[in-house]
Amino acid sequence: MLFSIVAPALALLSVAQAQLPQRPLTNYGGFTARSGSEAATIGSIHNVLALFNLALDTKNFDALRDVYTTDVVAKIARVPTNDLESVIKFYNGTALGDVVTQHTCHTIFVYDIKHLTAKSISYANAYYFSPLEKGKLFARDVNSFYERYDDSWVREPSGQWKIKERSINIYAQLGRMNEKGKHALVFGASGLIGWGIIDQLLSNHPSPGTFAKVTALVNRPLDVQDSFWPLQVNRPLDVQEQPELQLVSGINLADGTVQSVTELLRTKVKGIEHVTHVFYFVYKYEEKPEEEVRVVCGMLERAVAALDHLSPKMEFLVFPTGTKAYGIHIPGGAFKAPYKESMGALPNDFQKTLNYPFMRAILEEASAGKQWTWCDIRPDAVIGFVPNGSAFNLTAHWATYLSLYRLIEGPNAKVPFPGSLAGYNALYNEASADIIAKLAIWASLHPAEAGGGQIFNISDQAKPESMRDRWPRLAAYFGLQGVAPVEGEVLKPSEYINRYQGEAEKLGVKSSPVFKGEFLDSYGFYLDFDRQLSLEKVRKAGFAEEMDPNASWFRAFGRFKEARMIVG
């Protein structure tokens, strides 16, 4: 079994059973014991903190019974445990027994000492060594971590001190030597959000050197030269150390079995065994909701099961849901805005036709007891660019419509908002693929703050706006006057595109296919209620970046122009 199956967090809770020589200890880091009994308590606790490291390194996990109370409450690798048996079960279920480890405990401070209770703060370093290769003197890989334990102790009737509660913090990963760095694997890389994630990673977000390699997985064929990602040949001069890009086409998760998908990824993805961060942005539309649930969940199950076999170094997985979780597809909505992540489930008739709860259940089960964790990011309407078409891309739909409208109707023509007056005035806050990508990357690098299956709303800005604010600005980008909806028969955007697309093609425009344009025509009609998202939770977690949503629309429009997918 590969060494790197063992996650950094496995070092978070360690216990041991052994005997070391006792000696009188009366002074600890500036704290002087006030009595012989306090000195004995401190010495015993020091001894246990040393002993559990030895037990972990010698793989004597059953020794936990002599170190923790039967009702110990602790969190191991972000997995909560509420009794001793669950702690033992966790350790026996990991790959910790297959690698050489060395744990050292230092900076131990014991305080609040009473007859039957005490508390301690301790820092530890943990080192994980890969198996020695034949003929090699040293391990090829070494992982090292810096940790803090906050423990509450009790003295049992036997006089033995045991840990009753434990809180763990990882302050830093000290380094991963003899390795090439983080490897990001992006499923659905040519989709609306997946494209944005690749774009951000190749732009060295959040900083140069964070990721060494990026693998983009797509189903439909895509030539890297047609991707419009910031490749080395056309990147800005100040962008250095761009990650290595691997583009892999033909990754179809909708067909086959776990075994066939595993073999597909094994043979097509070079270095999949080194993947550390997974961004899963795959979706397949089906006419019948129940069939879509089956297909979409099957794809996720196959992908995650394959990664379990192939990517033992995986640390984090990000996947998206959306505001359907808040019932925006239900006439009038299901909840009152602003929408918060803590809002409950939809009525069962709607919940059973929604992918999200089933996908979350798959990830909860797959990650249980593993070294990797995950989160769920939740935008409303997404602004972004894709180079080869998509099913539901409102940005491409309106870019094509407005550019054609300018071509046919002329500059400064008035273009009514394609929707109802209520839809024109409803509050919302959209999210660009750029801000979604930045949050996804941030979350993947902050498992303590973002892991454990947490949900995070995301949008370009916390302040809600309406299409009364946005539509005139979008129209103005194309030299048009955006006005409120009008009564009477007006061609819907898809109808207008179908009628006049030939005029654009005469100018050499290759079009931006939106396969569900007719559905997007209804955007301004059925979303006629306030649906803004609260960003309070993601801000508290530590992600504070905002963008100007108008600029996000304009940036995407510019990309479509550059790709000659709309009239320039």
XYZ file of C-alpha atoms in Angstrom:
568
model
C 0.000 0.000 0.000
C 1.357 3.427 -0.855
C 2.698 5.545 1.967
C 0.716 8.608 1.032
C -2.626 6.974 1.745
C -1.941 8.160 5.278
C -3.323 11.669 5.605
C -1.626 14.452 7.528
C -4.563 14.479 9.876
C -3.892 10.921 10.995
C -1.226 12.375 13.232
C -3.825 14.392 15.054
C -4.761 11.872 17.702
C -2.161 9.412 18.906
C -2.057 7.159 21.949
C 0.292 4.569 23.334
C 0.840 1.928 25.914
C 4.347 1.473 27.254
C 6.442 1.881 30.347
C 9.158 4.493 30.707
C 11.302 5.189 33.745
C 9.758 7.669 36.184
C 11.774 10.577 37.522
C 10.847 13.575 39.678
C 9.803 16.567 37.595
C 8.940 19.842 39.279
C 9.379 22.606 36.699
C 7.710 22.720 33.259
C 8.143 25.685 30.932
C 8.083 28.272 33.694
C 5.334 26.563 35.718
C 6.570 25.328 39.043
C 4.561 22.646 40.768
C 3.282 23.820 44.122
C 3.376 20.379 45.676
C 4.667 16.890 45.266
C 1.219 15.704 44.160
C 1.117 18.287 41.367
C 4.575 17.241 40.254
C 3.419 13.624 40.161
C 0.362 14.579 38.103
C 2.500 16.519 35.631
C 4.952 13.666 35.352
C 2.196 11.145 34.717
C 0.618 13.284 32.004
C 4.007 13.865 30.369
C 4.535 10.148 30.399
C 1.194 9.377 28.750
C 1.750 12.023 26.063
C 5.068 10.366 25.251
C 3.666 6.877 25.454
C 0.825 7.361 22.994
C 3.380 8.428 20.365
C 5.269 5.179 20.909
C 2.088 3.125 20.606
C 1.176 4.863 17.337
C 4.628 4.259 15.918
C 4.583 0.595 17.034
C 1.009 0.181 15.671
C -0.357 -0.942 19.052
C -3.736 0.749 18.568
C -5.422 -1.383 21.205
C -3.332 0.507 23.759
C -5.876 3.324 23.402
C -7.880 1.569 26.090
C -5.201 2.473 28.634
C -4.909 6.109 27.590
C -8.443 7.354 26.805
C -11.621 7.159 28.808
C -14.355 4.957 27.403
C -16.453 8.070 26.653
C -13.635 10.133 25.142
C -14.787 12.943 22.832
C -12.291 13.807 20.108
C -12.061 14.679 16.439
C -9.648 12.619 14.356
C -8.912 13.759 10.810
C -12.083 15.847 10.981
C -14.018 12.703 11.919
C -15.837 13.174 15.254
C -15.554 10.294 17.703
C -17.727 10.028 20.785
C -16.342 6.938 22.487
C -13.251 4.819 22.750
C -14.501 2.073 20.448
C -15.035 4.497 17.571
C -11.489 5.789 18.068
C -10.085 2.275 17.884
C -12.248 1.473 14.879
C -10.986 4.578 13.100
C -7.326 3.719 13.587
C -7.793 0.088 12.604
C -9.538 1.267 9.426
C -6.661 3.474 8.256
C -3.487 2.631 6.394
C -1.401 3.856 9.324
C -0.186 0.331 9.981
C 1.427 0.147 6.558
C 3.936 2.984 6.925
C 6.800 3.882 9.191
C 6.005 6.820 11.441
C 7.789 8.856 14.072
C 5.952 11.158 16.487
C 7.624 13.557 18.875
C 5.837 15.504 21.600
C 7.273 18.723 23.024
C 6.310 22.060 24.627
C 3.993 20.343 27.103
C 2.238 22.596 29.598
C -0.008 21.117 32.296
C -2.339 23.465 34.165
C -5.571 23.802 36.131
C -4.509 20.797 38.168
C -7.080 19.471 40.617
C -7.437 16.264 42.531
C -9.322 14.436 39.766
C -8.937 16.661 36.687
C -6.292 18.591 34.783
C -5.708 20.238 31.414
C -2.740 20.341 29.073
C -1.478 22.017 25.913
C 1.140 20.224 23.868
C 2.803 20.556 20.497
C 3.911 17.645 18.372
C 5.741 16.884 15.150
C 4.726 13.869 13.096
C 6.750 12.267 10.309
C 5.484 9.681 7.821
C 7.988 7.722 5.737
C 7.286 5.859 2.526
C 8.459 2.229 2.318
C 12.099 1.857 1.372
C 12.666 1.012 -2.252
C 14.994 -1.869 -3.017
C 18.607 -0.799 -2.840
C 17.764 2.576 -1.273
C 19.056 3.715 2.090
C 16.418 6.390 2.761
C 12.682 6.705 2.211
C 11.696 8.438 -1.019
C 8.879 10.474 0.560
C 8.560 12.097 3.967
C 5.531 14.028 5.193
C 5.935 16.186 8.273
C 3.324 18.112 10.254
C 3.125 20.528 13.175
C 0.207 20.085 15.565
C -1.296 21.349 18.802
C -3.353 19.227 21.210
C -5.614 20.723 23.869
C -6.530 17.934 26.285
C -8.800 17.562 29.281
C -7.711 14.813 31.682
C -9.398 12.805 34.413
C -7.913 10.565 37.087
C -9.720 7.265 37.302
C -10.247 5.340 40.597
C -7.163 3.278 39.763
C -5.125 6.470 39.884
C -4.378 6.373 36.158
C -4.709 9.667 34.227
C -6.592 9.450 30.903
C -7.644 11.862 28.173
C -11.387 12.588 28.243
C -11.569 15.371 25.642
C -9.220 16.420 22.873
C -9.195 19.426 20.546
C -6.693 19.467 17.674
C -5.267 22.232 15.486
C -2.796 21.876 12.633
C -0.794 25.074 12.298
C 1.282 24.139 9.292
C 2.435 21.348 7.088
C 6.174 21.621 7.480
C 6.951 20.169 4.123
C 6.643 17.333 1.715
C 10.106 16.462 0.564
C 11.211 14.645 -2.574
C 7.872 15.262 -4.225
C 6.796 17.512 -7.061
C 4.057 19.354 -5.174
C 0.287 19.563 -5.360
C -1.506 17.983 -8.299
C -4.995 19.301 -9.128
C -7.406 17.046 -11.022
C -10.376 18.855 -12.595
C -13.337 16.828 -13.827
C -15.503 18.686 -16.343
C -12.713 21.084 -17.247
C -14.407 22.391 -20.393
C -17.617 23.205 -18.539
C -18.574 26.630 -17.290
C -16.996 26.385 -13.825
C -14.381 23.745 -14.638
C -12.905 25.995 -17.331
C -12.654 28.780 -14.759
C -10.841 26.552 -12.289
C -8.204 25.596 -14.860
C -7.875 29.259 -15.806
C -7.228 30.274 -12.199
C -4.810 27.436 -11.524
C -2.776 28.211 -14.642
C -2.791 31.870 -13.602
C -1.006 30.740 -10.434
C -3.871 31.352 -8.072
C -3.422 31.754 -5.161
C 0.363 32.084 -5.620
C 3.137 30.753 -7.867
C 4.229 27.269 -6.926
C 1.089 26.306 -5.008
C 0.257 23.664 -7.602
C 2.919 21.853 -9.595
C 0.586 20.082 -11.992
C -2.960 20.548 -13.279
C -4.843 17.799 -15.091
C -7.936 18.824 -17.044
C -10.403 16.022 -17.788
C -13.013 16.513 -20.515
C -15.411 14.267 -22.370
C -15.751 15.962 -25.757
C -12.509 16.448 -27.741
C -10.716 19.717 -26.979
C -7.404 20.872 -28.408
C -5.321 22.708 -25.842
C -4.645 25.457 -28.390
C -8.403 26.061 -28.627
C -8.938 26.124 -24.879
C -8.110 29.823 -24.378
C -6.469 29.015 -21.068
C -3.456 31.197 -20.171
C -0.809 28.851 -21.520
C 2.874 29.577 -21.314
C 3.004 30.837 -24.896
C 0.610 33.703 -24.215
C 0.735 34.240 -20.481
C 1.633 37.636 -18.966
C 5.329 38.219 -18.442
C 4.861 38.513 -14.675
C 3.311 35.032 -14.397
C 6.041 32.636 -13.357
C 6.234 28.951 -12.458
C 3.038 28.057 -14.254
C 1.862 24.548 -13.315
C 2.322 21.803 -15.858
C -0.933 21.235 -17.765
C -2.186 17.820 -18.849
C -5.370 17.834 -20.958
C -7.149 14.483 -21.251
C -10.176 14.021 -23.513
C -12.576 11.117 -23.697
C -13.320 10.855 -19.972
C -16.940 9.717 -20.033
C -18.189 8.925 -16.544
C -21.773 8.293 -17.639
C -21.041 4.822 -19.005
C -19.337 1.778 -17.617
C -18.562 0.473 -14.157
C -16.252 1.409 -11.331
C -13.723 -1.037 -12.744
C -13.884 0.373 -16.294
C -13.664 3.995 -15.114
C -10.762 3.084 -12.835
C -8.932 1.503 -15.743
C -9.774 4.476 -17.981
C -8.264 6.946 -15.539
C -5.311 4.691 -14.799
C -4.343 4.447 -18.457
C -5.144 8.016 -19.577
C -4.133 10.212 -16.615
C -0.406 10.368 -16.124
C 0.522 10.821 -12.476
C -2.941 10.111 -11.098
C -1.269 8.444 -8.122
C 0.049 11.879 -7.109
C -3.277 13.732 -7.281
C -3.868 15.758 -4.110
C -6.813 18.060 -4.910
C -9.909 17.129 -6.894
C -12.397 19.581 -8.401
C -15.464 17.685 -9.535
C -17.597 19.822 -11.877
C -19.378 17.250 -14.019
C -23.049 17.416 -14.974
C -25.280 15.642 -17.479
C -28.764 16.892 -18.233
C -31.609 14.416 -18.559
C -35.212 15.253 -19.449
C -36.657 13.223 -16.582
C -35.465 14.402 -13.127
C -35.395 10.896 -11.647
C -33.239 9.694 -14.541
C -30.927 12.669 -14.088
C -30.476 11.765 -10.411
C -29.549 8.226 -11.414
C -27.088 9.278 -14.118
C -25.427 12.133 -12.244
C -25.040 10.151 -9.022
C -23.692 7.159 -10.930
C -20.990 9.334 -12.477
C -19.914 10.651 -9.070
C -19.891 7.186 -7.505
C -17.693 5.799 -10.264
C -15.290 8.751 -10.133
C -14.858 8.697 -6.349
C -14.468 4.931 -6.193
C -11.812 5.100 -8.909
C -9.936 7.837 -7.059
C -10.016 5.747 -3.901
C -8.061 3.097 -5.796
C -5.792 5.353 -7.810
C -5.109 8.526 -5.809
C -3.939 7.662 -2.291
C -2.609 11.200 -1.751
C -5.984 12.848 -2.285
C -6.616 15.462 0.392
C -9.713 17.380 -0.704
C -12.618 17.229 -3.149
C -14.807 20.187 -4.129
C -18.119 19.853 -5.938
C -20.897 22.338 -6.707
C -24.590 22.375 -6.029
C -26.839 25.357 -6.687
C -29.810 27.362 -5.585
C -32.239 24.631 -6.585
C -31.341 23.407 -3.100
C -33.273 26.473 -1.884
C -36.172 25.677 -4.191
C -35.778 28.393 -6.822
C -37.343 26.003 -9.351
C -40.490 25.850 -7.228
C -42.957 28.570 -8.286
C -42.540 31.475 -5.889
C -39.564 29.788 -4.208
C -39.512 27.582 -1.101
C -37.692 29.857 1.362
C -37.501 33.558 2.017
C -34.300 35.293 0.901
C -31.557 35.811 1.812
C -30.829 32.119 1.437
C -28.568 30.585 4.084
C -26.761 27.263 4.097
C -28.561 26.269 7.300
C -31.993 26.242 5.653
C -33.634 22.844 5.754
C -34.461 20.339 3.049
C -37.144 20.864 0.453
C -40.455 18.996 0.618
C -39.860 15.354 -0.273
C -41.644 15.526 -3.633
C -39.039 18.073 -4.765
C -36.090 16.692 -2.782
C -36.234 13.265 -4.422
C -35.863 14.788 -7.902
C -32.781 16.809 -6.944
C -29.224 15.528 -7.413
C -27.670 17.393 -4.524
C -28.752 15.420 -1.435
C -27.888 12.126 -3.103
C -24.463 13.421 -4.193
C -23.753 14.662 -0.679
C -24.693 11.264 0.724
C -22.283 9.573 -1.697
C -19.412 11.804 -0.571
C -20.264 11.429 3.109
C -20.114 7.664 2.831
C -17.038 7.584 0.584
C -14.993 9.913 2.805
C -15.891 8.304 6.136
C -12.714 7.265 7.898
C -10.546 8.441 4.994
C -7.729 10.960 4.920
C -9.559 13.259 2.501
C -12.445 15.594 3.076
C -14.759 17.679 0.898
C -17.069 20.649 0.605
C -20.046 21.826 -1.430
C -20.047 25.303 -3.006
C -23.355 26.857 -3.977
C -23.757 29.692 -6.524
C -26.887 31.021 -8.201
C -26.562 32.131 -11.844
C -23.014 31.600 -13.121
C -21.194 34.088 -15.350
C -18.447 32.647 -17.502
C -16.829 31.602 -20.744
C -16.446 28.179 -22.344
C -14.675 27.547 -25.661
C -16.812 24.745 -27.073
C -20.414 25.277 -26.019
C -22.467 24.191 -23.035
C -26.007 23.244 -22.100
C -26.903 26.059 -19.712
C -24.688 29.124 -20.174
C -26.678 32.300 -19.698
C -23.588 34.413 -20.422
C -23.071 32.851 -23.850
C -26.804 33.001 -24.584
C -27.086 36.702 -23.868
C -23.708 37.518 -25.457
C -24.879 35.933 -28.712
C -28.284 37.621 -28.483
C -27.024 41.122 -27.694
C -24.187 41.049 -30.237
C -26.630 39.953 -32.943
C -29.165 42.548 -31.826
C -26.540 45.259 -32.289
C -25.618 43.860 -35.716
C -29.231 43.720 -36.953
C -30.896 46.630 -35.155
C -27.928 48.995 -35.186
C -26.071 50.956 -32.493
C -28.017 52.559 -29.658
C -31.113 50.445 -30.374
C -33.370 49.752 -27.404
C -33.378 46.140 -26.297
C -36.033 45.144 -23.737
C -35.157 42.781 -20.903
C -36.329 39.280 -21.901
C -38.568 38.643 -18.928
C -41.329 39.991 -16.736
C -41.325 43.205 -14.727
C -41.206 41.156 -11.520
C -38.161 39.296 -12.851
C -36.591 42.624 -13.787
C -36.943 43.896 -10.218
C -36.174 40.708 -8.272
C -33.020 40.792 -6.117
C -30.254 38.241 -6.624
C -26.453 38.015 -6.666
C -24.746 36.078 -9.429
C -21.349 34.388 -9.281
C -18.640 34.453 -11.915
C -16.760 31.267 -12.713
C -13.694 33.196 -11.533
C -14.981 33.762 -7.988
C -16.334 30.200 -7.789
C -12.920 28.879 -8.850
C -11.138 31.030 -6.300
C -13.399 29.783 -3.523
C -12.990 26.165 -4.657
C -9.201 26.482 -4.612
C -9.227 28.308 -1.275
C -11.453 25.662 0.287
C -9.262 22.827 -0.993
C -6.230 24.432 0.654
C -8.021 25.067 3.967
C -9.508 21.712 4.986
C -9.774 22.672 8.657
C -11.967 25.666 7.818
C -13.831 24.291 4.809
C -13.913 20.489 5.035
C -16.299 18.037 6.559
C -18.938 18.384 3.847
C -19.679 22.010 4.610
C -21.827 24.086 2.248
C -20.737 27.580 1.191
C -22.849 30.069 -0.720
C -20.833 32.141 -3.168
C -21.392 35.171 -5.389
C -19.294 37.977 -6.805
C -20.481 40.327 -4.093
C -22.615 40.150 -0.973
C -24.750 43.122 -2.018
C -27.828 41.957 -3.972
C -28.857 43.703 -7.173
C -31.549 43.260 -9.815
C -31.733 43.091 -13.579
C -32.939 46.675 -13.414
C -29.339 47.372 -12.301
C -27.622 44.851 -14.555
C -29.444 44.744 -17.918
C -28.693 48.352 -18.998
C -24.992 47.783 -18.259
C -24.888 44.537 -20.247
C -26.650 46.122 -23.192
C -24.358 49.166 -23.077
C -21.337 46.884 -23.513
C -22.671 46.128 -27.013
C -23.650 49.725 -27.750
C -27.332 49.187 -27.000
C -29.888 50.686 -24.616
C -31.161 48.115 -22.172
C -34.719 48.902 -21.117
C -37.449 47.335 -18.990
C -39.647 44.546 -20.364
C -42.325 45.519 -22.850
C -45.786 44.102 -23.382
C -46.739 42.356 -26.574
C -45.077 39.823 -28.834
C -41.293 40.065 -28.753
C -38.894 37.471 -30.117
C -37.239 35.533 -27.328
C -33.418 35.473 -27.401
C -33.230 31.934 -28.813
C -35.799 32.809 -31.488
C -33.864 35.931 -32.419
C -30.594 33.959 -32.573
C -32.119 31.272 -34.767
C -33.471 33.890 -37.149
C -30.285 35.944 -37.543
C -27.354 33.649 -36.718
C -26.648 33.293 -40.423
C -25.753 36.981 -40.596
C -23.082 36.466 -37.954
C -21.721 33.410 -39.726
C -21.238 35.516 -42.871
C -18.786 37.564 -40.786
C -16.819 34.469 -39.816
C -18.325 34.063 -36.337
C -18.321 30.384 -35.379
C -21.087 30.807 -32.744
C -21.203 29.764 -29.100
C -23.602 26.826 -28.989
C -25.958 26.813 -26.015
C -27.824 23.552 -26.177
C -30.680 24.593 -23.884
C -31.230 28.150 -25.083
C -34.990 27.746 -25.054
C -34.857 26.971 -21.347
C -32.655 30.026 -20.692
C -35.288 32.177 -22.401
C -37.456 31.570 -19.335
C -34.812 32.924 -16.927
C -36.358 36.381 -16.689
C -39.895 35.037 -16.332
C -39.916 32.261 -13.769
C -37.298 33.829 -11.472
C -39.610 36.648 -10.467
C -38.878 36.648 -6.715
C -35.981 37.735 -4.500
C -33.353 34.979 -4.265
C -30.170 36.622 -2.980
C -27.628 34.536 -1.106
C -26.190 35.242 2.326
C -22.376 35.148 2.317
C -22.078 35.335 6.081
C -20.828 31.769 6.497
C -18.102 31.893 3.845
C -16.882 35.221 5.204
C -16.621 33.790 8.724
C -14.705 30.824 7.335
C -12.087 33.209 5.950
C -12.868 33.732 2.269
C -13.438 37.459 1.761
C -12.730 38.150 -1.917
C -15.311 40.067 -3.947
C -15.551 41.098 -7.593
C -17.566 43.622 -9.548
C -20.243 41.498 -11.258
C -20.473 43.940 -14.162
C -16.759 43.471 -14.781
C -17.257 39.701 -14.637
C -19.884 39.856 -17.387
C -17.672 42.135 -19.479
C -14.650 39.866 -19.028
C -16.661 36.866 -20.242
C -18.058 38.861 -23.187
C -14.500 39.832 -24.103
C -13.423 36.209 -24.078
C -16.264 35.253 -26.413
C -15.175 38.057 -28.743
C -11.556 36.952 -28.611
C -12.645 33.433 -29.519
C -14.758 34.836 -32.374
C -17.836 33.175 -30.936
C -19.890 36.387 -31.045
C -19.899 39.403 -33.345
C -17.088 41.705 -32.302
